[in-house]
PDB file of C-alpha atoms in Angstrom:
ATOM      1  CA  MET A1325      28.760 274.860 -16.628  1.00 67.00           C
ATOM      2  CA  VAL A1326      25.390 275.307 -15.973  1.00 84.00           C
ATOM      3  CA  GLN A1327      24.391 275.383 -11.266  1.00 91.00           C
ATOM      4  CA  VAL A1328      23.083 271.975  -9.905  1.00 95.00           C
ATOM      5  CA  PRO A1329      19.449 272.802  -9.355  1.00 96.00           C
ATOM      6  CA  THR A1330      18.683 273.582  -5.808  1.00 96.00           C
ATOM      7  CA  GLY A1331      17.905 270.499  -4.022  1.00 96.00           C
ATOM      8  CA  ARG A1332      19.064 268.164  -6.664  1.00 98.00           C
ATOM      9  CA  GLY A1333      22.433 266.971  -7.316  1.00 97.00           C
ATOM     10  CA  ILE A1334      24.755 264.381  -9.646  1.00 96.00           C
ATOM     11  CA  PRO A1335      24.904 260.562  -8.409  1.00 96.00           C
ATOM     12  CA  ASP A1336      28.818 260.258  -8.440  1.00 94.00           C
ATOM     13  CA  ASP A1337      28.333 255.859  -8.304  1.00 96.00           C
ATOM     14  CA  VAL A1338      26.633 255.468 -12.299  1.00 96.00           C
ATOM     15  CA  LEU A1339      29.630 253.721 -12.966  1.00 95.00           C
ATOM     16  CA  GLU A1340      29.866 251.470  -9.982  1.00 96.00           C
ATOM     17  CA  THR A1341      26.581 250.783  -9.742  1.00 96.00           C
ATOM     18  CA  LEU A1342      25.978 250.067 -13.643  1.00 94.00           C
ATOM     19  CA  ALA A1343      22.996 252.085 -13.170  1.00 94.00           C
ATOM     20  CA  ASN A1344      20.788 253.175 -16.024  1.00 94.00           C
ATOM     21  CA  CYS A1345      18.175 256.296 -17.049  1.00 94.00           C
ATOM     22  CA  GLY A1346      15.656 254.969 -14.525  1.00 96.00           C
ATOM     23  CA  PRO A1347      17.724 255.165 -10.893  1.00 97.00           C
ATOM     24  CA  THR A1348      20.200 257.952 -11.844  1.00 98.00           C
ATOM     25  CA  SER A1349      17.616 260.044 -12.906  1.00 98.00           C
ATOM     26  CA  ALA A1350      16.354 259.771  -9.580  1.00 98.00           C
ATOM     27  CA  ALA A1351      19.003 260.033  -7.819  1.00 98.00           C
ATOM     28  CA  ALA A1352      19.999 263.363  -9.368  1.00 98.00           C
ATOM     29  CA  TYR A1353      16.702 264.623  -9.111  1.00 98.00           C
ATOM     30  CA  LEU A1354      16.198 263.634  -5.105  1.00 98.00           C
ATOM     31  CA  ASN A1355      19.862 264.443  -4.624  1.00 98.00           C
ATOM     32  CA  LYS A1356      20.685 260.955  -3.317  1.00 98.00           C
ATOM     33  CA  SER A1357      22.938 258.144  -4.244  1.00 98.00           C
ATOM     34  CA  CYS A1358      22.499 256.032  -7.614  1.00 97.00           C
ATOM     35  CA  MET A1359      23.170 253.333  -4.323  1.00 98.00           C
ATOM     36  CA  GLU A1360      20.443 254.935  -2.386  1.00 98.00           C
ATOM     37  CA  VAL A1361      18.014 254.835  -4.888  1.00 97.00           C
ATOM     38  CA  ILE A1362      18.542 251.244  -6.360  1.00 97.00           C
ATOM     39  CA  GLU A1363      17.965 249.582  -2.554  1.00 96.00           C
ATOM     40  CA  ARG A1364      14.748 251.187  -2.425  1.00 95.00           C
ATOM     41  CA  SER A1365      13.784 249.697  -5.617  1.00 93.00           C
ATOM     42  CA  TYR A1366      12.793 246.668  -6.223  1.00 89.00           C
ATOM     43  CA  ALA A1367      11.881 246.580  -9.636  1.00 88.00           C
ATOM     44  CA  TRP A1368      15.551 247.480 -10.650  1.00 87.00           C
ATOM     45  CA  GLN A1369      17.005 245.224  -8.639  1.00 88.00           C
ATOM     46  CA  GLU A1370      14.469 242.135 -10.081  1.00 91.00           C
ATOM     47  CA  LYS A1371      14.349 243.477 -13.938  1.00 90.00           C
ATOM     48  CA  GLY A1372      16.998 245.807 -14.435  1.00 88.00           C
ATOM     49  CA  TRP A1373      14.181 249.083 -15.083  1.00 86.00           C
ATOM     50  CA  ILE A1374      11.760 251.041 -13.684  1.00 92.00           C
ATOM     51  CA  SER A1375       8.684 252.027 -15.233  1.00 91.00           C
ATOM     52  CA  ILE A1376       5.937 254.275 -14.128  1.00 94.00           C
ATOM     53  CA  LYS A1377       4.265 252.681 -11.196  1.00 96.00           C
ATOM     54  CA  PRO A1378       7.578 251.160  -9.577  1.00 95.00           C
ATOM     55  CA  MET A1379       8.795 254.884 -10.059  1.00 96.00           C
ATOM     56  CA  LEU A1380       5.976 256.203  -8.332  1.00 97.00           C
ATOM     57  CA  GLU A1381       6.593 254.181  -5.481  1.00 96.00           C
ATOM     58  CA  LEU A1382      10.572 255.023  -5.195  1.00 96.00           C
ATOM     59  CA  LEU A1383       9.641 258.957  -4.563  1.00 97.00           C
ATOM     60  CA  GLY A1384       7.214 257.833  -1.785  1.00 96.00           C
ATOM     61  CA  GLU A1385       9.725 255.787  -0.153  1.00 95.00           C
ATOM     62  CA  PHE A1386      12.137 258.493  -0.001  1.00 97.00           C
ATOM     63  CA  GLY A1387       8.684 260.697   1.294  1.00 96.00           C
ATOM     64  CA  GLU A1388       8.360 262.474  -2.042  1.00 96.00           C
ATOM     65  CA  PRO A1389       4.879 261.355  -3.160  1.00 96.00           C
ATOM     66  CA  HIS A1390       4.600 262.405  -6.393  1.00 97.00           C
ATOM     67  CA  LYS A1391       1.610 261.739  -9.299  1.00 96.00           C
ATOM     68  CA  SER A1392       1.415 260.164 -12.920  1.00 95.00           C
ATOM     69  CA  ILE A1393       0.338 262.566 -15.764  1.00 94.00           C
ATOM     70  CA  ARG A1394       0.230 260.667 -19.287  1.00 91.00           C
ATOM     71  CA  THR A1395       0.696 263.773 -22.114  1.00 89.00           C
ATOM     72  CA  THR A1396      -0.589 264.376 -25.521  1.00 82.00           C
ATOM     73  CA  GLY A1397       1.517 261.758 -26.704  1.00 77.00           C
ATOM     74  CA  GLU A1398       2.654 263.859 -29.368  1.00 75.00           C
ATOM     75  CA  PRO A1399       6.499 265.081 -29.430  1.00 65.00           C
ATOM     76  CA  GLN A1400       7.146 267.731 -26.954  1.00 79.00           C
ATOM     77  CA  LEU A1401      10.172 268.624 -25.278  1.00 89.00           C
ATOM     78  CA  PRO A1402      10.290 268.574 -20.977  1.00 93.00           C
ATOM     79  CA  SER A1403       9.305 272.126 -20.229  1.00 94.00           C
ATOM     80  CA  GLU A1404       6.108 271.964 -22.452  1.00 92.00           C
ATOM     81  CA  ALA A1405       4.727 268.955 -20.682  1.00 92.00           C
ATOM     82  CA  PHE A1406       5.807 269.803 -17.321  1.00 94.00           C
ATOM     83  CA  GLY A1407       3.829 273.275 -18.756  1.00 91.00           C
ATOM     84  CA  GLU A1408       3.308 275.206 -15.295  1.00 92.00           C
ATOM     85  CA  PHE A1409       4.836 272.554 -12.705  1.00 94.00           C
ATOM     86  CA  PRO A1410       8.553 273.825 -12.033  1.00 95.00           C
ATOM     87  CA  SER A1411      10.013 270.120 -11.549  1.00 97.00           C
ATOM     88  CA  GLY A1412       9.864 266.489 -12.018  1.00 97.00           C
ATOM     89  CA  LEU A1413      10.400 263.752 -14.148  1.00 98.00           C
ATOM     90  CA  ALA A1414      10.141 262.825 -16.691  1.00 96.00           C
ATOM     91  CA  PHE A1415       9.404 259.726 -19.045  1.00 94.00           C
ATOM     92  CA  ILE A1416      10.259 259.652 -22.769  1.00 90.00           C
ATOM     93  CA  GLN A1417       8.794 257.031 -25.575  1.00 84.00           C
ATOM     94  CA  PHE A1418      10.522 256.606 -28.721  1.00 78.00           C
ATOM     95  CA  THR A1419       8.961 256.236 -31.645  1.00 76.00           C
ATOM     96  CA  GLY A1420       8.888 254.130 -34.388  1.00 67.00           C
ATOM     97  CA  SER A1421      10.748 251.340 -33.581  1.00 52.00           C
ATOM     98  CA  GLY A1422       8.920 248.443 -34.786  1.00 54.00           C
ATOM     99  CA  GLY A1423       5.153 247.850 -34.278  1.00 54.00           C
ATOM    100  CA  LYS A1424       4.996 243.842 -35.281  1.00 54.00           C
ATOM    101  CA  TYR A1425       3.324 242.401 -31.977  1.00 43.00           C
ATOM    102  CA  SER A1426      -0.164 243.682 -30.548  1.00 45.00           C
ATOM    103  CA  GLY A1427      -1.274 242.926 -27.010  1.00 44.00           C
ATOM    104  CA  TRP A1428       1.243 242.333 -24.261  1.00 39.00           C
ATOM    105  CA  LYS A1429       4.438 241.527 -26.824  1.00 40.00           C
ATOM    106  CA  ALA A1430       3.584 245.292 -27.760  1.00 41.00           C
ATOM    107  CA  TRP A1431       3.600 246.901 -24.560  1.00 42.00           C
ATOM    108  CA  ALA A1432       6.434 245.152 -23.490  1.00 43.00           C
ATOM    109  CA  GLN A1433       8.470 246.306 -27.018  1.00 47.00           C
ATOM    110  CA  ALA A1434       6.951 249.324 -26.572  1.00 51.00           C
ATOM    111  CA  TYR A1435       8.187 250.258 -22.564  1.00 48.00           C
ATOM    112  CA  SER A1436      12.168 249.038 -24.101  1.00 53.00           C
ATOM    113  CA  HIS A1437      12.167 252.269 -26.184  1.00 70.00           C
ATOM    114  CA  THR A1438      12.246 254.309 -23.135  1.00 86.00           C
ATOM    115  CA  HIS A1439      13.845 256.198 -21.303  1.00 91.00           C
ATOM    116  CA  TRP A1440      14.154 258.559 -18.068  1.00 95.00           C
ATOM    117  CA  VAL A1441      15.452 261.800 -17.045  1.00 97.00           C
ATOM    118  CA  ALA A1442      15.205 264.916 -14.766  1.00 98.00           C
ATOM    119  CA  TYR A1443      13.644 267.842 -15.185  1.00 98.00           C
ATOM    120  CA  ASP A1444      13.829 270.981 -12.980  1.00 98.00           C
ATOM    121  CA  CYS A1445      12.857 274.929 -14.415  1.00 96.00           C
ATOM    122  CA  GLY A1446      14.562 274.205 -17.729  1.00 96.00           C
ATOM    123  CA  LEU A1447      17.025 272.067 -16.718  1.00 97.00           C
ATOM    124  CA  VAL A1448      17.642 267.962 -17.629  1.00 98.00           C
ATOM    125  CA  TYR A1449      19.415 265.345 -16.441  1.00 98.00           C
ATOM    126  CA  ASP A1450      19.979 262.890 -19.304  1.00 97.00           C
ATOM    127  CA  PHE A1451      22.759 260.539 -17.498  1.00 95.00           C
ATOM    128  CA  ASN A1452      23.990 260.101 -21.239  1.00 93.00           C
ATOM    129  CA  ILE A1453      25.580 263.743 -20.748  1.00 94.00           C
ATOM    130  CA  ARG A1454      29.164 263.068 -20.213  1.00 91.00           C
ATOM    131  CA  HIS A1455      30.031 265.272 -16.585  1.00 88.00           C
ATOM    132  CA  LYS A1456      33.105 267.927 -16.598  1.00 87.00           C
ATOM    133  CA  ASP A1457      34.710 265.252 -14.553  1.00 87.00           C
ATOM    134  CA  GLY A1458      34.055 262.505 -17.370  1.00 87.00           C
ATOM    135  CA  THR A1459      31.548 260.355 -15.405  1.00 87.00           C
ATOM    136  CA  PRO A1460      28.431 259.791 -16.837  1.00 93.00           C
ATOM    137  CA  GLY A1461      25.461 262.009 -15.621  1.00 95.00           C
ATOM    138  CA  ASP A1462      24.320 266.148 -15.458  1.00 96.00           C
ATOM    139  CA  TRP A1463      21.931 268.917 -15.553  1.00 97.00           C
ATOM    140  CA  ILE A1464      22.205 270.866 -18.817  1.00 97.00           C
ATOM    141  CA  PRO A1465      20.193 273.125 -20.550  1.00 97.00           C
ATOM    142  CA  GLU A1466      17.412 271.712 -22.576  1.00 96.00           C
ATOM    143  CA  LYS A1467      18.060 273.183 -25.979  1.00 96.00           C
ATOM    144  CA  ASP A1468      21.354 271.357 -25.420  1.00 96.00           C
ATOM    145  CA  TRP A1469      19.945 268.059 -23.978  1.00 94.00           C
ATOM    146  CA  VAL A1470      17.245 268.270 -27.468  1.00 92.00           C
ATOM    147  CA  ARG A1471      20.000 268.844 -29.562  1.00 92.00           C
ATOM    148  CA  ASP A1472      23.265 267.223 -28.829  1.00 93.00           C
ATOM    149  CA  ILE A1473      21.897 264.374 -26.421  1.00 92.00           C
ATOM    150  CA  VAL A1474      18.823 263.615 -27.440  1.00 88.00           C
ATOM    151  CA  PRO A1475      19.685 262.904 -31.132  1.00 87.00           C
ATOM    152  CA  ILE A1476      22.206 259.585 -30.197  1.00 85.00           C
ATOM    153  CA  LEU A1477      19.288 258.174 -28.343  1.00 83.00           C
ATOM    154  CA  ILE A1478      17.261 258.054 -30.872  1.00 77.00           C
ATOM    155  CA  PRO A1479      18.613 255.857 -33.419  1.00 62.00           C
ATOM    156  CA  ARG A1480      19.240 253.746 -31.143  1.00 64.00           C
ATOM    157  CA  ASN A1481      15.527 253.371 -30.107  1.00 59.00           C
ATOM    158  CA  GLY A1482      13.237 254.605 -33.041  1.00 65.00           C
ATOM    159  CA  THR A1483      12.420 257.525 -35.234  1.00 71.00           C
ATOM    160  CA  GLY A1484      10.911 260.233 -33.050  1.00 77.00           C
ATOM    161  CA  HIS A1485      10.391 260.716 -29.845  1.00 80.00           C
ATOM    162  CA  TYR A1486       8.105 262.443 -26.708  1.00 82.00           C
ATOM    163  CA  VAL A1487       7.369 262.746 -23.492  1.00 89.00           C
ATOM    164  CA  ARG A1488       4.475 259.828 -22.695  1.00 88.00           C
ATOM    165  CA  ASN A1489       3.957 261.168 -18.808  1.00 90.00           C
ATOM    166  CA  ILE A1490       5.694 263.319 -16.883  1.00 94.00           C
ATOM    167  CA  LEU A1491       5.968 262.312 -12.370  1.00 93.00           C
ATOM    168  CA  ILE A1492       4.990 265.989 -10.442  1.00 96.00           C
ATOM    169  CA  PRO A1493       4.938 266.517  -6.479  1.00 95.00           C
ATOM    170  CA  LYS A1494       1.571 265.534  -4.977  1.00 91.00           C
ATOM    171  CA  ILE A1495      -0.116 268.843  -3.534  1.00 77.00           C
TER     172      ILE A1495
END
């Protein structure tokens, strides 16, 4: 069993709030409940998903201003994307999921194949991981996330993945 990183949490209200990857990852990262996150996430309330800008606004709502860094767009582990930064949120893009559209439809199609995870010093929080009590969401070592969770997500979303953006604290 993995210890939850200091200052992070495991939201216990994932099922009752019907939260998906955005609110659950933010809740785990901020050590809040999903309900607390959802109450402050107007994007999730309106659309049922959170893109990068609304996630940055959400973090700011909790007094945790962050900035987004776009990565190189190559397949990489969260640890590779974060590099010298110890923690934050990672916005994963799944690839090979079509491409029959252009313009705003292509943008919408790409966004429908994304996923949020929280990252802290080699550990990944993903709501697709089952906690020992059976509820959705837990922290596991990155190597276990890549081995056990990513293969489940790729068939649903494409043929590969990369960390598209990382959200790190503003210093």
